[in-house]
Tab-separated table of C-alpha atoms and ligand atoms in Angstrom:
chain	number	residue	atom	x	y	z
A	230	MET	CA	29.154	-6.609	1.869
A	231	SER	CA	26.613	-5.564	-0.247
A	232	TYR	CA	26.276	-2.209	-0.996
A	233	ARG	CA	23.923	0.890	0.590
A	234	ILE	CA	24.056	4.395	0.103
A	235	PRO	CA	26.080	5.845	2.357
A	236	GLU	CA	24.685	8.788	4.588
A	237	SER	CA	27.851	11.224	3.539
A	238	LEU	CA	26.414	10.902	0.040
A	239	VAL	CA	23.134	12.231	0.557
A	240	ALA	CA	24.200	14.823	3.028
A	241	GLU	CA	26.481	16.135	0.090
A	242	HIS	CA	23.901	15.917	-2.503
A	243	ASN	CA	21.524	17.805	0.392
A	244	ALA	CA	24.078	20.703	1.059
A	245	LYS	CA	23.671	21.667	-3.140
A	246	LEU	CA	19.879	22.060	-2.379
A	247	ALA	CA	19.582	22.733	1.163
A	248	VAL	CA	19.848	27.033	0.362
A	249	GLY	CA	16.733	26.691	-2.308
A	250	LEU	CA	15.073	24.577	-0.158
A	251	GLY	CA	15.359	26.800	3.089
A	252	GLU	CA	14.333	30.016	0.856
A	253	ASP	CA	11.195	28.000	-0.719
A	254	TYR	CA	9.828	26.879	2.641
A	255	ALA	CA	10.176	29.997	4.631
A	256	ALA	CA	8.399	31.355	1.569
A	257	LEU	CA	5.364	28.642	1.974
A	258	GLY	CA	5.673	29.620	5.187
A	259	ARG	CA	4.760	33.049	4.936
A	260	ARG	CA	2.124	32.279	2.686
A	261	LEU	CA	0.551	29.814	4.769
A	262	GLU	CA	0.711	32.129	8.255
A	263	ARG	CA	-1.508	34.437	6.020
A	264	SER	CA	-4.259	31.668	6.064
A	265	GLY	CA	-3.479	31.348	9.980
A	266	ILE	CA	-1.601	27.622	9.160
A	267	ASP	CA	1.355	27.351	11.072
A	268	ILE	CA	3.830	25.169	8.546
A	269	GLU	CA	6.059	23.830	11.425
A	270	THR	CA	2.679	21.919	12.874
A	271	VAL	CA	1.948	20.536	8.811
A	272	THR	CA	5.671	19.365	8.631
A	273	GLY	CA	5.673	17.640	11.608
A	274	ARG	CA	2.558	15.651	10.444
A	275	VAL	CA	4.421	15.247	7.585
A	276	ALA	CA	7.276	13.651	8.932
A	277	ALA	CA	5.416	11.323	11.020
A	278	PHE	CA	3.255	9.752	7.709
A	279	GLU	CA	4.894	6.090	6.864
A	280	ILE	CA	3.829	3.914	4.317
A	281	ALA	CA	5.027	0.678	3.552
A	282	VAL	CA	6.571	-0.770	0.620
A	283	PRO	CA	5.407	-4.200	-0.534
A	284	THR	CA	8.274	-6.333	-1.279
A	285	TRP	CA	6.719	-7.576	-4.490
A	286	GLY	CA	6.803	-4.287	-5.518
A	287	VAL	CA	10.656	-3.982	-5.836
A	288	GLY	CA	11.372	-6.754	-8.546
A	289	THR	CA	10.464	-5.168	-12.043
A	290	GLY	CA	6.602	-6.390	-12.690
A	291	GLY	CA	5.251	-7.586	-16.331
A	292	THR	CA	2.020	-7.288	-17.772
A	293	ARG	CA	0.037	-10.733	-18.828
A	294	PHE	CA	2.433	-10.831	-21.840
A	295	ALA	CA	5.473	-10.159	-20.856
A	296	ARG	CA	8.100	-9.253	-18.363
A	297	PHE	CA	11.330	-7.626	-18.855
A	298	PRO	CA	13.810	-7.987	-16.078
A	299	GLY	CA	15.740	-4.895	-15.015
A	300	PRO	CA	19.285	-5.063	-14.179
A	301	GLY	CA	20.433	-5.681	-10.975
A	302	GLU	CA	16.842	-6.193	-9.531
A	303	PRO	CA	16.335	-8.533	-6.168
A	304	ARG	CA	16.606	-12.172	-6.094
A	305	ASN	CA	15.230	-13.213	-2.882
A	306	VAL	CA	13.513	-11.610	-0.078
A	307	PHE	CA	16.694	-10.637	1.477
A	308	ASP	CA	17.596	-8.344	-1.293
A	309	LYS	CA	14.422	-6.830	-1.590
A	310	LEU	CA	14.952	-5.822	2.049
A	311	GLU	CA	17.847	-4.198	0.989
A	312	ASP	CA	15.939	-2.193	-1.580
A	313	CYS	CA	12.844	-1.607	1.241
A	314	ALA	CA	15.894	-0.042	3.492
A	315	THR	CA	17.341	1.890	0.707
A	316	ILE	CA	13.788	3.290	-0.041
A	317	HIS	CA	13.261	4.389	3.443
A	318	SER	CA	17.053	5.602	3.480
A	319	LEU	CA	15.671	8.305	0.874
A	320	THR	CA	12.511	9.101	2.011
A	321	ARG	CA	12.420	8.284	5.470
A	322	ALA	CA	8.556	7.500	4.900
A	323	THR	CA	8.984	3.736	4.610
A	324	PRO	CA	9.897	2.406	7.494
A	325	SER	CA	8.144	-0.806	6.740
A	326	CYS	CA	8.002	-3.677	4.195
A	327	SER	CA	4.626	-5.612	3.855
A	328	PRO	CA	5.776	-9.617	3.284
A	329	HIS	CA	3.825	-11.805	0.447
A	330	PHE	CA	3.928	-15.598	1.416
A	331	PRO	CA	5.132	-18.410	-0.239
A	332	TRP	CA	7.082	-15.535	-2.680
A	333	ASP	CA	9.220	-14.409	0.560
A	334	LYS	CA	9.605	-17.795	2.227
A	335	VAL	CA	12.923	-18.552	4.114
A	336	SER	CA	13.994	-21.456	6.187
A	337	ASP	CA	14.888	-19.317	9.058
A	338	TYR	CA	12.558	-16.466	9.953
A	339	GLY	CA	14.829	-15.525	13.122
A	340	GLU	CA	17.630	-14.428	10.735
A	341	LEU	CA	14.931	-12.690	8.364
A	342	ALA	CA	13.830	-10.600	11.429
A	343	GLU	CA	17.511	-10.044	11.904
A	344	ARG	CA	18.546	-9.194	8.760
A	345	ALA	CA	15.515	-6.728	8.865
A	346	LYS	CA	16.316	-4.906	11.969
A	347	ALA	CA	20.238	-4.430	10.743
A	348	LEU	CA	18.795	-2.796	7.614
A	349	GLY	CA	16.411	-0.662	9.783
A	350	VAL	CA	13.036	-1.964	8.144
A	351	ARG	CA	10.313	-3.403	10.024
A	352	PHE	CA	7.682	-5.585	8.918
A	353	ASP	CA	4.044	-4.639	8.105
A	354	ALA	CA	1.054	-6.772	7.118
A	355	VAL	CA	1.466	-10.328	5.606
A	356	ASN	CA	-0.341	-11.282	2.586
A	357	SER	CA	-1.073	-14.813	1.677
A	358	ASN	CA	-1.310	-16.370	-1.597
A	359	THR	CA	-4.428	-18.486	-2.734
A	360	PHE	CA	-4.205	-17.063	-5.795
A	361	GLN	CA	-1.393	-19.135	-7.573
A	362	ASP	CA	-0.254	-23.175	-7.798
A	363	GLN	CA	3.312	-23.555	-5.969
A	364	PRO	CA	5.222	-26.586	-7.028
A	365	GLY	CA	4.831	-29.402	-5.232
A	366	GLN	CA	1.363	-28.309	-4.335
A	367	LYS	CA	-0.868	-30.898	-2.973
A	368	LEU	CA	-4.357	-29.488	-4.601
A	369	SER	CA	-5.053	-26.557	-7.113
A	370	TYR	CA	-6.660	-23.326	-6.866
A	371	LYS	CA	-7.791	-23.357	-10.478
A	372	PHE	CA	-11.184	-23.293	-9.329
A	373	GLY	CA	-11.038	-21.635	-6.016
A	374	SER	CA	-9.323	-21.549	-2.717
A	375	LEU	CA	-10.995	-20.338	0.099
A	376	THR	CA	-14.602	-21.052	-1.625
A	377	HIS	CA	-13.299	-23.773	-3.418
A	378	SER	CA	-16.230	-26.570	-3.746
A	379	ASP	CA	-13.897	-29.131	-2.623
A	380	LYS	CA	-13.458	-29.117	1.418
A	381	ALA	CA	-10.163	-30.193	1.246
A	382	VAL	CA	-9.015	-27.460	-0.888
A	383	ARG	CA	-10.594	-25.160	1.261
A	384	GLU	CA	-9.082	-26.643	4.475
A	385	GLN	CA	-5.695	-26.199	2.637
A	386	ALA	CA	-5.785	-22.476	1.614
A	387	ILE	CA	-6.850	-21.924	5.640
A	388	GLU	CA	-3.710	-23.677	6.330
A	389	HIS	CA	-1.456	-21.411	4.296
A	390	ASN	CA	-3.447	-18.418	5.854
A	391	VAL	CA	-2.437	-19.827	9.635
A	392	GLU	CA	0.914	-20.722	8.413
A	393	CYS	CA	1.115	-16.840	6.883
A	394	ILE	CA	0.006	-15.659	10.791
A	395	GLU	CA	2.647	-17.710	12.360
A	396	ILE	CA	5.652	-16.300	10.009
A	397	GLY	CA	4.238	-12.866	10.551
A	398	HIS	CA	4.368	-13.789	14.075
A	399	LYS	CA	8.021	-14.154	14.157
A	400	LEU	CA	8.739	-11.394	12.420
A	401	GLY	CA	6.465	-8.866	14.384
A	402	SER	CA	3.747	-8.130	12.090
A	403	LYS	CA	0.281	-7.684	13.295
A	404	ALA	CA	-1.885	-7.964	11.020
A	405	LEU	CA	-3.213	-10.588	7.702
A	406	THR	CA	-4.187	-9.576	4.592
A	407	VAL	CA	-6.529	-11.916	2.508
A	408	TRP	CA	-7.216	-11.108	-0.925
A	409	ILE	CA	-8.708	-14.049	-2.822
A	410	ALA	CA	-8.998	-14.493	-6.839
A	411	ASP	CA	-11.861	-16.998	-5.994
A	412	GLY	CA	-15.238	-16.366	-8.524
A	413	ALA	CA	-16.440	-17.250	-11.550
A	414	ASN	CA	-15.708	-16.832	-15.254
A	415	PHE	CA	-19.503	-18.069	-16.525
A	416	PRO	CA	-23.100	-16.978	-15.113
A	417	GLY	CA	-23.778	-20.868	-14.031
A	418	GLN	CA	-19.880	-21.684	-13.132
A	419	SER	CA	-21.184	-20.907	-8.629
A	420	ASN	CA	-23.862	-20.219	-6.683
A	421	LEU	CA	-23.331	-16.954	-5.871
A	422	ASN	CA	-24.891	-16.710	-1.985
A	423	ARG	CA	-22.922	-20.646	-1.443
A	424	VAL	CA	-19.810	-19.333	-2.157
A	425	PHE	CA	-19.755	-16.269	0.200
A	426	ASP	CA	-21.118	-18.351	2.928
A	427	LEU	CA	-17.836	-21.289	1.991
A	428	TYR	CA	-15.635	-17.294	2.227
A	429	LEU	CA	-17.196	-16.540	6.127
A	430	GLU	CA	-16.902	-20.510	6.952
A	431	SER	CA	-13.508	-20.009	5.685
A	432	MET	CA	-12.494	-17.307	6.996
A	433	SER	CA	-13.999	-17.681	10.365
A	434	SER	CA	-11.439	-20.741	10.698
A	435	VAL	CA	-8.513	-17.969	10.335
A	436	VAL	CA	-9.750	-15.439	12.237
A	437	ALA	CA	-9.994	-18.336	15.258
A	438	ARG	CA	-6.429	-18.599	14.657
A	439	LEU	CA	-4.917	-14.875	14.875
A	440	PRO	CA	-3.690	-13.675	18.124
A	441	ASP	CA	-5.274	-11.274	20.156
A	442	ASN	CA	-3.247	-8.141	18.769
A	443	TRP	CA	-3.614	-9.125	15.424
A	444	ARG	CA	-6.402	-7.873	12.488
A	445	VAL	CA	-7.283	-8.963	9.664
A	446	PHE	CA	-7.570	-7.031	6.181
A	447	LEU	CA	-9.838	-8.085	3.678
A	448	GLU	CA	-9.326	-7.116	0.188
A	449	HIS	CA	-11.890	-6.545	-2.358
A	450	LYS	CA	-11.351	-6.683	-6.336
A	451	LEU	CA	-13.974	-6.257	-9.073
A	452	TYR	CA	-12.874	-8.721	-11.049
A	453	GLU	CA	-9.575	-10.303	-12.295
A	454	PRO	CA	-8.951	-12.951	-12.619
A	455	ALA	CA	-12.727	-14.477	-12.472
A	456	PHE	CA	-14.227	-11.600	-14.925
A	457	TYR	CA	-18.160	-12.257	-13.973
A	458	ALA	CA	-18.249	-12.796	-10.634
A	459	THR	CA	-15.547	-12.367	-7.767
A	460	VAL	CA	-16.753	-13.676	-4.438
A	461	ILE	CA	-15.152	-10.620	-2.410
A	462	CYS	CA	-15.935	-7.809	-5.100
A	463	ASP	CA	-16.721	-4.837	-3.477
A	464	TRP	CA	-16.434	-2.859	-0.096
A	465	GLY	CA	-20.166	-4.329	0.216
A	466	SER	CA	-19.253	-7.285	0.242
A	467	SER	CA	-16.140	-6.770	2.023
A	468	LEU	CA	-17.911	-5.199	5.083
A	469	MET	CA	-20.443	-7.573	5.138
A	470	ALA	CA	-18.130	-10.551	5.715
A	471	ALA	CA	-16.030	-7.799	8.424
A	472	GLU	CA	-19.337	-7.253	10.206
A	473	ALA	CA	-20.004	-11.357	10.268
A	474	LEU	CA	-16.129	-12.129	11.374
A	475	GLY	CA	-15.905	-10.139	14.121
A	476	PRO	CA	-14.034	-7.307	15.362
A	477	LYS	CA	-10.681	-8.299	14.072
A	478	ALA	CA	-11.835	-8.161	10.488
A	479	HIS	CA	-11.679	-5.100	8.757
A	480	CYS	CA	-12.337	-3.793	5.144
A	481	LEU	CA	-8.756	-2.722	2.956
A	482	VAL	CA	-9.091	-0.697	0.070
A	483	ASP	CA	-6.909	-1.209	-3.522
A	484	LEU	CA	-7.510	1.983	-5.319
A	485	GLY	CA	-7.109	-0.291	-8.676
A	486	HIS	CA	-9.877	-2.469	-7.496
A	487	HIS	CA	-12.854	-0.910	-8.540
A	488	ALA	CA	-14.710	0.262	-11.464
A	489	PRO	CA	-13.405	3.263	-13.267
A	490	ASN	CA	-14.708	6.589	-12.015
A	491	VAL	CA	-16.281	4.880	-8.754
A	492	ASN	CA	-16.287	7.619	-5.854
A	493	ILE	CA	-13.399	5.643	-3.821
A	494	GLU	CA	-13.370	8.721	-1.297
A	495	GLN	CA	-17.206	7.932	-0.491
A	496	ILE	CA	-16.515	4.450	0.290
A	497	VAL	CA	-14.020	5.453	2.321
A	498	SER	CA	-16.237	7.878	4.350
A	499	ARG	CA	-18.469	4.793	4.508
A	500	LEU	CA	-15.803	2.378	5.937
A	501	ILE	CA	-14.939	4.862	8.505
A	502	ARG	CA	-18.270	5.676	9.639
A	503	ALA	CA	-18.427	1.536	10.464
A	504	GLY	CA	-15.413	1.566	11.941
A	505	ARG	CA	-13.785	-0.975	9.109
A	506	LEU	CA	-11.542	1.046	7.385
A	507	ALA	CA	-8.596	-1.487	7.454
A	508	GLY	CA	-6.359	0.776	5.350
A	509	PHE	CA	-4.977	1.337	1.860
A	510	HIS	CA	-3.269	-0.649	-1.246
A	511	PHE	CA	-2.432	2.481	-3.048
A	512	ASN	CA	-1.744	2.857	-6.481
A	513	ASP	CA	-3.124	4.434	-9.275
A	514	SER	CA	-5.249	3.236	-12.480
A	515	LYS	CA	-6.888	4.700	-15.763
A	516	TYR	CA	-8.842	1.121	-16.650
A	517	GLY	CA	-8.237	-1.758	-14.321
A	518	ASP	CA	-6.355	-3.186	-11.894
A	519	ASP	CA	-2.994	-1.489	-13.545
A	520	ASP	CA	-1.456	-1.389	-10.584
A	521	LEU	CA	0.866	2.146	-11.371
A	522	ASP	CA	2.397	4.744	-9.219
A	523	THR	CA	0.088	6.192	-7.091
A	524	GLY	CA	-0.525	9.958	-7.900
A	525	ALA	CA	0.516	9.279	-11.396
A	526	ILE	CA	-2.782	9.523	-12.831
A	527	ASP	CA	-5.572	10.941	-10.565
A	528	PRO	CA	-3.941	12.999	-8.059
A	529	PHE	CA	-6.673	15.007	-6.995
A	530	ARG	CA	-8.496	11.264	-6.092
A	531	LEU	CA	-5.629	10.523	-4.111
A	532	PHE	CA	-6.359	13.855	-2.443
A	533	LEU	CA	-9.843	13.582	-1.599
A	534	ILE	CA	-9.509	10.189	0.153
A	535	PHE	CA	-6.974	12.122	2.285
A	536	ASN	CA	-9.159	14.697	2.614
A	537	GLU	CA	-11.593	12.197	4.079
A	538	LEU	CA	-8.806	10.570	6.432
A	539	VAL	CA	-7.728	14.005	7.492
A	540	ASP	CA	-11.754	15.222	8.547
A	541	ALA	CA	-11.765	11.753	10.142
A	542	GLU	CA	-8.627	11.780	12.195
A	543	GLN	CA	-9.609	15.826	13.230
A	544	ARG	CA	-12.752	14.681	14.672
A	545	ASN	CA	-11.642	11.704	16.275
A	546	ALA	CA	-13.292	9.078	14.510
A	547	PRO	CA	-13.573	5.796	16.889
A	548	ASP	CA	-11.656	2.306	15.382
A	549	PHE	CA	-9.566	4.359	12.870
A	550	ASP	CA	-6.487	3.648	12.671
A	551	PRO	CA	-5.681	2.370	8.872
A	552	ALA	CA	-2.840	1.206	7.741
A	553	TYR	CA	-1.183	2.503	4.613
A	554	MET	CA	0.671	0.608	2.448
A	555	LEU	CA	1.798	0.754	-1.383
A	556	ASP	CA	0.795	-2.202	-3.829
A	557	GLN	CA	2.009	-1.112	-7.350
A	558	SER	CA	3.957	-2.957	-10.164
A	559	HIS	CA	6.098	-1.508	-11.994
A	560	SER	CA	7.421	-3.028	-15.627
A	561	VAL	CA	8.626	0.315	-17.512
A	562	THR	CA	10.352	1.987	-14.060
A	563	ASP	CA	13.077	1.148	-11.737
A	564	PRO	CA	10.648	0.109	-9.015
A	565	ILE	CA	12.778	1.658	-6.390
A	566	GLU	CA	12.371	5.403	-8.284
A	567	SER	CA	8.558	4.412	-8.728
A	568	LEU	CA	8.327	3.162	-5.085
A	569	VAL	CA	10.409	6.318	-3.734
A	570	ALA	CA	7.962	8.873	-5.736
A	571	SER	CA	5.058	6.886	-4.723
A	572	ALA	CA	5.701	6.907	-0.897
A	573	MET	CA	6.442	10.935	-1.918
A	574	GLU	CA	2.886	11.458	-3.561
A	575	ALA	CA	1.083	9.786	-0.425
A	576	GLN	CA	2.533	12.357	1.400
A	577	ARG	CA	1.684	15.132	-0.851
A	578	ALA	CA	-1.973	14.602	-0.406
A	579	TYR	CA	-1.947	14.166	3.003
A	580	ALA	CA	0.080	17.149	3.358
A	581	GLN	CA	-3.081	18.946	1.063
A	582	ALA	CA	-5.650	17.232	3.027
A	583	LEU	CA	-4.161	18.887	5.958
A	584	LEU	CA	-3.978	22.364	4.506
A	585	VAL	CA	-7.987	22.180	4.197
A	586	ASP	CA	-9.654	25.292	6.002
A	587	ARG	CA	-12.298	22.846	7.641
A	588	PRO	CA	-14.023	25.871	9.400
A	589	ALA	CA	-14.495	27.498	6.300
A	590	LEU	CA	-15.300	24.132	4.186
A	591	GLU	CA	-18.141	23.544	6.973
A	592	ALA	CA	-19.213	27.104	6.953
A	593	ALA	CA	-19.583	26.701	2.914
A	594	GLN	CA	-21.402	23.478	3.119
A	595	GLU	CA	-23.726	24.926	5.700
A	596	ALA	CA	-24.799	27.910	3.450
A	597	ASN	CA	-24.702	26.142	0.447
A	598	ASP	CA	-22.287	27.915	-0.775
A	599	VAL	CA	-21.021	25.493	-3.687
A	600	MET	CA	-18.273	27.635	-5.072
A	601	LEU	CA	-16.424	29.006	-2.025
A	602	ALA	CA	-16.744	25.076	-0.849
A	603	HIS	CA	-15.337	23.951	-3.757
A	604	ARG	CA	-12.819	26.366	-4.176
A	605	THR	CA	-12.047	25.620	-0.071
A	606	LEU	CA	-10.790	22.386	-1.022
A	607	LYS	CA	-9.233	23.391	-4.893
A	608	ALA	CA	-7.155	26.274	-2.541
A	609	ALA	CA	-5.404	23.080	-0.453
A	610	PHE	CA	-5.232	20.860	-3.546
A	611	THR	CA	-3.185	23.348	-5.318
A	612	THR	CA	-0.651	24.233	-2.743
A	613	ASP	CA	2.612	23.172	-3.728
A	614	VAL	CA	3.604	21.300	-0.830
A	615	SER	CA	6.799	20.402	-2.039
A	616	PRO	CA	9.276	22.241	0.399
A	617	ILE	CA	7.365	20.944	3.320
A	618	LEU	CA	8.209	17.474	2.258
A	619	ALA	CA	11.277	17.903	1.277
A	620	GLU	CA	12.480	19.886	4.590
A	621	ALA	CA	10.820	16.994	6.763
A	622	ARG	CA	13.179	14.273	4.626
A	623	ARG	CA	15.774	16.808	5.327
A	624	ARG	CA	15.249	17.159	9.242
A	625	GLY	CA	14.803	13.135	9.319
A	626	ARG	CA	18.395	12.454	6.966
A	627	GLY	CA	16.544	11.174	4.296
A	628	ALA	CA	17.385	13.034	0.681
A	629	ILE	CA	15.788	16.189	-0.480
A	630	ASP	CA	15.799	15.032	-3.778
A	631	PRO	CA	15.370	11.337	-3.318
A	632	ILE	CA	15.428	10.136	-7.097
A	633	GLY	CA	18.356	12.523	-7.702
A	634	ALA	CA	20.346	11.457	-4.756
A	635	TYR	CA	19.511	7.595	-5.815
A	636	ARG	CA	20.911	8.777	-9.612
A	637	ALA	CA	23.826	10.145	-7.931
A	638	SER	CA	24.809	6.989	-5.897
A	639	ASN	CA	24.775	4.824	-8.994
A	640	TYR	CA	23.061	2.134	-6.613
A	641	ARG	CA	21.215	-0.182	-9.425
A	642	ALA	CA	24.600	-0.514	-11.360
A	643	LEU	CA	25.991	-1.614	-8.327
A	644	LYS	CA	23.561	-3.637	-7.580
A	645	ALA	CA	23.891	-5.209	-11.110
A	646	LYS	CA	27.193	-6.218	-10.522
A	647	GLU	CA	26.418	-7.919	-6.918
A	648	ARG	CA	23.338	-9.682	-7.896
A	649	PRO	CA	23.752	-11.362	-11.117
A	650	ALA	CA	20.768	-12.279	-13.004
A	651	VAL	CA	18.842	-15.648	-12.348
A	652	ALA	CA	17.214	-17.264	-14.623
A	653	GLY	CA	13.343	-17.400	-14.179
A	654	SER	CA	13.630	-14.737	-11.362
A	655	SER	CA	9.862	-14.671	-10.177
A	656	SER	CA	10.450	-10.735	-8.677
A	657	GLY	CA	7.563	-9.278	-9.198
A	658	ILE	CA	3.833	-9.730	-10.910
A	659	VAL	CA	3.718	-11.424	-13.668
B	1576	LIG	C1	-3.950	-8.250	-6.375
B	1576	LIG	C2	-3.467	-7.541	-5.177
B	1576	LIG	C3	-2.990	-8.184	-3.676
B	1576	LIG	C4	-1.709	-8.350	-4.400
B	1576	LIG	C5	-1.774	-9.260	-5.305
B	1576	LIG	C6	-0.226	-9.626	-5.835
B	1576	LIG	O1	-4.649	-7.927	-7.508
B	1576	LIG	O2	-3.897	-6.098	-5.086
B	1576	LIG	O3	-3.454	-7.055	-2.901
B	1576	LIG	O4	-0.800	-9.081	-3.331
B	1576	LIG	O5	-2.217	-8.507	-6.167
B	1577	LIG	MN1	-3.543	-4.963	-3.097
B	1578	LIG	MN1	-4.520	-5.613	-7.449
């Protein structure tokens, strides 16, 4: 029997912190009440917030230079599920995980679905992978996949995506996320117009295979591994593709997939307007697709994104149903701690955005009172909502201090015994 953090350990840990939390929560409640905000409403919304954990995020990631495996890291998707369930049991915010194929391939998906059920986790969007060649693969993706010049390669990539849909169907997923590395490293390498046509042609074959209640999430990325021109490089290309591919196609925003300083919240606003926002791959970055922990570098940007989301939610924007997922690589931290902290940072930004005094903001905007409008946003952003997050967790049988409880459990050291290191383990993004 593999180790799971006992509920009693979390309860004991909580007991030591409960009085302090009660005081902080009451004080914050009184403060918010003065601004006409009912803390219970906010806590309820935070408790209902869910974000999916990427299965590829629970292994130790690497850089282009090296990977330094951590002790007790998952050896296969069953171990990954266990870690995802642990993250959920501490945060109560991550009841689902997003699998990646063929990384998470198994021979019996019924068994995998059963295991997930027993652990109390569900499957979110399935991710396809045509950015690597797999052992024994017939044709190479070195020069592209869905947009390759050779039809046979395109067909192989289409088939892989169809296989992902079939697997996802068995696992109870409702969406396929497609990110392709296709593009050019040199001017002249490909015809920029033709490759977009090929993308649409290939993707329509994939879309045709989606079950009725499924969506496909098109993920854009500015550059890397293609360094001159990536086929789906930005939200404009993604939106053009989604519109051509029909109502099941939506645009996924990975925060790390934009040039530095790009106004991502404005992109989010445009995609909501178009009724095509699929959802997010949350992470943070300083320079490129750094895959750092959500909110680690620029929590204000994260807040501004959630500000757009709450705005859309409150005005009942049509076709607004974003999927929240994390997409990170943890090379120098314990991946479980990073994912726990990241889920909490997303919740924090959501809670802060819920505190924005929208009538006051609108009035200030109408009156061109720039300072007041800005201060209205800042007032919400600078409110320490930690007691709300902790109280939501406590009520859901999660941990008041998830990382503290995790460390107290000795989970990682116990897993290191249960999961002897496997030579050449491919966990994480290298
Ligand atoms: C990509 C992209 C995809 C993820 C891979 C591992 O940069 O973010 O979402 O599946 O990395
Ligand atoms: Mn991503
Ligand atoms: Mn990425």
